[in-house]
PDB file of C-alpha atoms in Angstrom:
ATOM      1  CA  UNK D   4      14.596 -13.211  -1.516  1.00 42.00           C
ATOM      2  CA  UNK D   5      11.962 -14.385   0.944  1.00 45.00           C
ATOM      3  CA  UNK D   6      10.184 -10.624   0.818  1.00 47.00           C
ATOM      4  CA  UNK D   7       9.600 -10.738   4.549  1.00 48.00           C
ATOM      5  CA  UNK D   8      12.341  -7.778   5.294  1.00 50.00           C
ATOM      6  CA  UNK D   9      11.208  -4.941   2.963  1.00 48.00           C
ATOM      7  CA  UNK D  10      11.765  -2.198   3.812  1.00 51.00           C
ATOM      8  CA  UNK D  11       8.594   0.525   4.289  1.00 48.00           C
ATOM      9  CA  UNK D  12       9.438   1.937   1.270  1.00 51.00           C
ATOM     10  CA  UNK D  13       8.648  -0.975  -0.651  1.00 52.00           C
ATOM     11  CA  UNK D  14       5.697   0.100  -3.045  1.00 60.00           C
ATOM     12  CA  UNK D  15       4.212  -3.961  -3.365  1.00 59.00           C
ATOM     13  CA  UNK D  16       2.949  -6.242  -0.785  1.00 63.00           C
ATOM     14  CA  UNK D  17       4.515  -9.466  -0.017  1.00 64.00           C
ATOM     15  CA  UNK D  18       1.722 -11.381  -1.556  1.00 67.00           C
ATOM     16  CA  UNK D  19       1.267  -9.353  -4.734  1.00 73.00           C
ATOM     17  CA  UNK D  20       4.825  -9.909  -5.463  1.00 75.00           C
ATOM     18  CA  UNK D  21       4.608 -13.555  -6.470  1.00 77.00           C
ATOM     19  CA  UNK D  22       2.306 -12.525  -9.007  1.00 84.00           C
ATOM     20  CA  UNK D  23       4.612 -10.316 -10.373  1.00 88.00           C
ATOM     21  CA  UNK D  24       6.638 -11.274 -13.955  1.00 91.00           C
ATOM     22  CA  UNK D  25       9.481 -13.305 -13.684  1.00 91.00           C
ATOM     23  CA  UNK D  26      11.299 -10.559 -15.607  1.00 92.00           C
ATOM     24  CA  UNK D  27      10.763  -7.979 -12.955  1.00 91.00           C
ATOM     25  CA  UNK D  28      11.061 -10.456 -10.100  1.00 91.00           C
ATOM     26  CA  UNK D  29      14.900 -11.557 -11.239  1.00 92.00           C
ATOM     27  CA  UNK D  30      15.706  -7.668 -11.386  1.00 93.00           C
ATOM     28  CA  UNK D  31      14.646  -7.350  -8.147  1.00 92.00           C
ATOM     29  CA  UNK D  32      12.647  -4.414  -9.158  1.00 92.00           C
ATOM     30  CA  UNK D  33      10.906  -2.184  -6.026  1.00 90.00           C
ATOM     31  CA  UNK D  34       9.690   1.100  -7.917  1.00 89.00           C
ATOM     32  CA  UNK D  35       9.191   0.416 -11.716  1.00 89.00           C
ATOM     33  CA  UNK D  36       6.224  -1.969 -12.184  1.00 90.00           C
ATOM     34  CA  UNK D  37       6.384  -3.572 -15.441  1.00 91.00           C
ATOM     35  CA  UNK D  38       3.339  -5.459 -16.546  1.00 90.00           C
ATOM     36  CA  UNK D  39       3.573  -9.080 -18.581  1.00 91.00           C
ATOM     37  CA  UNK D  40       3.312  -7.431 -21.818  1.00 93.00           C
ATOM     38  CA  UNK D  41       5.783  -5.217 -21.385  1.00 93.00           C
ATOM     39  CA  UNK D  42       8.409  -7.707 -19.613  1.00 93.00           C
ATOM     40  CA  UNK D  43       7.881  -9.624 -22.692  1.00 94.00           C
ATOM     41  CA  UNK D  44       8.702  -6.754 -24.996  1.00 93.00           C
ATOM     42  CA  UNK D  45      12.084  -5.810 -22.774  1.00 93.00           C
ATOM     43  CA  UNK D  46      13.217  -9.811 -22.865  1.00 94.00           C
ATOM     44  CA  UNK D  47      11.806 -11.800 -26.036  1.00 95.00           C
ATOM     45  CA  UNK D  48      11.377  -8.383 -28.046  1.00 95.00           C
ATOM     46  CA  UNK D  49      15.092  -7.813 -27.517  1.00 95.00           C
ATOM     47  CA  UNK D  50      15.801 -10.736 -28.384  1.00 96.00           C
ATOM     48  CA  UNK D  51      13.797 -10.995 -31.471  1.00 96.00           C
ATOM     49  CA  UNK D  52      15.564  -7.561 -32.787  1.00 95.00           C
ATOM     50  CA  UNK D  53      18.736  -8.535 -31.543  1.00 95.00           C
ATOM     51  CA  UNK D  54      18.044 -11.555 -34.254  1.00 96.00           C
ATOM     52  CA  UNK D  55      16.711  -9.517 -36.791  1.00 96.00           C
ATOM     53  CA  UNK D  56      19.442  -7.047 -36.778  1.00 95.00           C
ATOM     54  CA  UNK D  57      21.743 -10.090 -37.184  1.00 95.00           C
ATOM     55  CA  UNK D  58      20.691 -11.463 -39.248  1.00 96.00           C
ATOM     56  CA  UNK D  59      20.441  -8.257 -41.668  1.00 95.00           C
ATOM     57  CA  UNK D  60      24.629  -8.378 -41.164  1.00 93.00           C
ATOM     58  CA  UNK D  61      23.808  -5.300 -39.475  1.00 95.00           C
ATOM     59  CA  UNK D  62      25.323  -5.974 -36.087  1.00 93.00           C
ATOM     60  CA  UNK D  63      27.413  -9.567 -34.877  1.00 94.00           C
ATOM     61  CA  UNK D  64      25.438 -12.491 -33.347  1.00 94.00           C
ATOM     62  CA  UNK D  65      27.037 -11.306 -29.386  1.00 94.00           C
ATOM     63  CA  UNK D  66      23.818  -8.588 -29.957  1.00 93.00           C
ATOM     64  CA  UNK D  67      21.793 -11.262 -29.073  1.00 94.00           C
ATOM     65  CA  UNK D  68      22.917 -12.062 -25.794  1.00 95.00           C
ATOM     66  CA  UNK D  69      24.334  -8.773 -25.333  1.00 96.00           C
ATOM     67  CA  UNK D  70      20.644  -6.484 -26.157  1.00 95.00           C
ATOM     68  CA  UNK D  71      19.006  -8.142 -23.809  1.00 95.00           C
ATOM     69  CA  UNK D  72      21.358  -7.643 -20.884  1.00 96.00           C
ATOM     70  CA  UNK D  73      21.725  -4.026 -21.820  1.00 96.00           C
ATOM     71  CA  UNK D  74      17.913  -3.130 -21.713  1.00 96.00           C
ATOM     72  CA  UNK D  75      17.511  -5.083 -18.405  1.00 96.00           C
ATOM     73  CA  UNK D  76      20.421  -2.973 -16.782  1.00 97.00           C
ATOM     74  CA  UNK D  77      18.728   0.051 -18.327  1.00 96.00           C
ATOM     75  CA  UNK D  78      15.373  -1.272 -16.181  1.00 95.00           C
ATOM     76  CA  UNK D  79      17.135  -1.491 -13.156  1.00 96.00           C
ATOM     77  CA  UNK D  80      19.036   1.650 -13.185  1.00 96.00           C
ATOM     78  CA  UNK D  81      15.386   3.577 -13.700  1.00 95.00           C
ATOM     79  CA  UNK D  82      14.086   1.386 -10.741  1.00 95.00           C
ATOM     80  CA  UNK D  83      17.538   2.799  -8.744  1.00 95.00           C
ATOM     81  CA  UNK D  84      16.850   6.414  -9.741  1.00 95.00           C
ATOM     82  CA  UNK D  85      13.240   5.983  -9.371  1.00 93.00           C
ATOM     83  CA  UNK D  86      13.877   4.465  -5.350  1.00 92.00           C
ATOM     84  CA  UNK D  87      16.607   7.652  -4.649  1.00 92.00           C
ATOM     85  CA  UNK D  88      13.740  10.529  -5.861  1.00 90.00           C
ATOM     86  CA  UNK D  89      10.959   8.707  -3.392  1.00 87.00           C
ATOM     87  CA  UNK D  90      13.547   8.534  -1.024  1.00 86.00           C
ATOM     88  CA  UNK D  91      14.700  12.605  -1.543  1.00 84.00           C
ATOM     89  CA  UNK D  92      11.044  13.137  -1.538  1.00 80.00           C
ATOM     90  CA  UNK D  93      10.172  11.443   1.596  1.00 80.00           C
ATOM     91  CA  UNK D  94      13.124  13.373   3.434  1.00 78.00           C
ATOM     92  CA  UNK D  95      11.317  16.854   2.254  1.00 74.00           C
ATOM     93  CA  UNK D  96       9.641  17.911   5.578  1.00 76.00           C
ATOM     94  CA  UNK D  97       5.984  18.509   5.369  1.00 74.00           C
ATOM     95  CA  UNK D  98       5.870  22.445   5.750  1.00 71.00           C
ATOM     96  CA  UNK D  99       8.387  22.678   2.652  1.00 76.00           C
ATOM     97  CA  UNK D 100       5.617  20.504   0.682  1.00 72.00           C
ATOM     98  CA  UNK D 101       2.436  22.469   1.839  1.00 75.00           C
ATOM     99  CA  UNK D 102       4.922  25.578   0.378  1.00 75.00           C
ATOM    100  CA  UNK D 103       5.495  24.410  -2.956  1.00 73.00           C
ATOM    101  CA  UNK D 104       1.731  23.410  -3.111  1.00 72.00           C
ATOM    102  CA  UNK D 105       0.745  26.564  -2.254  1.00 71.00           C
ATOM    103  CA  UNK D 106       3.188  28.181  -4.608  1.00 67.00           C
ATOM    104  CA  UNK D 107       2.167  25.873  -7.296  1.00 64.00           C
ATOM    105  CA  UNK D 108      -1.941  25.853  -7.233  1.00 61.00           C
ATOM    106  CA  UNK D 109      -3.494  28.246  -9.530  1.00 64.00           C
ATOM    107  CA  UNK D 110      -5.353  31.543  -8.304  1.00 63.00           C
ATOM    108  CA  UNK D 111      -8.775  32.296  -9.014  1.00 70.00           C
ATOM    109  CA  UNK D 112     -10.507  35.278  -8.596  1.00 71.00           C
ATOM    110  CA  UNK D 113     -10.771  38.679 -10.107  1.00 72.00           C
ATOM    111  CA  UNK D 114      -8.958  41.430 -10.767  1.00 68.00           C
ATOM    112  CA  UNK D 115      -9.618  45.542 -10.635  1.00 70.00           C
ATOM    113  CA  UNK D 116      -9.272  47.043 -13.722  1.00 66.00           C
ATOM    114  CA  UNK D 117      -9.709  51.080 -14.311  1.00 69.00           C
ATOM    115  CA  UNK D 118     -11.853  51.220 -17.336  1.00 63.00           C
ATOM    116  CA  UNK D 119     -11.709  54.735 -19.267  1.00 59.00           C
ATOM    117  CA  UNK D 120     -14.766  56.129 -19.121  1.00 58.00           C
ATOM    118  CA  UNK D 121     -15.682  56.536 -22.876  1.00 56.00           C
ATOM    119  CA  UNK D 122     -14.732  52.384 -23.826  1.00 56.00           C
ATOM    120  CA  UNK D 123     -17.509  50.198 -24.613  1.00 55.00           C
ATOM    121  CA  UNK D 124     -16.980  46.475 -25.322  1.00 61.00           C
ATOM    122  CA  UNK D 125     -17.268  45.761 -28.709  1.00 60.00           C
ATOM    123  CA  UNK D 126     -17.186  49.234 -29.675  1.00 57.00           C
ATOM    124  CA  UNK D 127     -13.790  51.001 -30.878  1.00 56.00           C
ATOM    125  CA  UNK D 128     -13.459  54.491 -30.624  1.00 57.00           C
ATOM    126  CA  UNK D 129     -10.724  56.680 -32.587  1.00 60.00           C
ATOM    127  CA  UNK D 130     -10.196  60.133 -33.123  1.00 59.00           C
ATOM    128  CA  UNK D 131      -9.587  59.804 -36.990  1.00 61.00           C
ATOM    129  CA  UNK D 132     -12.661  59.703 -38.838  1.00 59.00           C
ATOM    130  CA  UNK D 133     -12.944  56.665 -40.906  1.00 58.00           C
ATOM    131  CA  UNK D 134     -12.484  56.739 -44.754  1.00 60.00           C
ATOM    132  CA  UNK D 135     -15.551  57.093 -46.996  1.00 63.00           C
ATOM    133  CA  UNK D 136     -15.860  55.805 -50.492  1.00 62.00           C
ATOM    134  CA  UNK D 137     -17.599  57.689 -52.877  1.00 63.00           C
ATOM    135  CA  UNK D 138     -19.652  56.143 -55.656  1.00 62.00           C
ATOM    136  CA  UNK D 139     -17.423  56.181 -59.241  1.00 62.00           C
ATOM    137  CA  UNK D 140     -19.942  58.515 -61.372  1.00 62.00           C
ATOM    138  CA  UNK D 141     -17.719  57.080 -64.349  1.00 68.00           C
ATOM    139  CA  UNK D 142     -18.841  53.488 -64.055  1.00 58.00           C
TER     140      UNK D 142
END
C-alpha cells in the first residue's frame, strides 16, 4: 500500500502514516488510531495472557496464536463500523444537520410565572395555625 490513492475520507496524511505502529499499519486501519502503547497492549499483551492463561491449564496453548488474531479482527471490524458511520454521516445533507443542532442545543432564557399574590420566598403560609407547646407545670 503505497498511500498515494486514499480516498478523501482518509482521516491521516500520507506522511503521518509511516509514523504510524506497525500494528495499525498491517491492519490497514483508516478510522481507529491506536497509539504505540496501546498496539502493544492489543499484540504482546495478548500474547502475554494468552500465555498466562496457558499456562494456568486454563485454556490450550492454540490461545496463543489464536488471542491475538481474535483481538486484531475485533480492531478492524471497529475501524469498518467506525468508516460506514463517517460515511452515513457525511451523506446527511447539511440542512438535516443544522436541524438536529438546533433541536439539540439547550434554551436559555426565562420563563413567566403567575405568582399568587400573598407568596413570599422563604416564607410559607398555611391556613392551620401551627401547634404550640405549653410549658409542663409538673416538671
Amino acid at each position: 500500500m503505497t498511500g498515494t490513492n486514499r480516498p478523501a475520507w482518509a482521516t491521516l496524511a500520507v506522511d503521518e502514516e509511516r509514523y504510524r505502529p506497525l500494528y495499525a499499519r498491517l491492519l490497514g486501519l483508516r478510522f481507529v488510531n491506536p497509539g504505540g502503547v496501546l498496539c502493544f497492549l492489543f499484540f504482546e499483551g495478548t500474547v502475554a495472557l494468552a500465555v498466562l492463561l496457558a499456562l494456568a491449564e486454563l485454556v490450550t496453548w492454540w490461545a496463543v496464536l489464536v488471542l491475538p488474531v481474535v483481538v486484531a479482527a475485533m480492531v478492524k471490524l471497529n475501524d469498518m463500523v467506525a468508516a460506514i458511520v463517517v460515511r452515513s454521516a457525511a451523506l446527511v445533507p447539511e440542512q438535516e444537520r443544522d436541524r438536529f443542532r438546533r433541536q439539540m442545543e439547550p434554551v436559555v432564557g426565562r420563563a413567566q410565572v403567575e405568582w399568587i399574590s400573598h407568596s413570599v420566598s422563604g416564607v410559607v403560609i398555611t391556613a392551620d395555625p401551627a401547634p404550640t407547646r405549653r410549658a409542663d407545670p409538673s416538671r
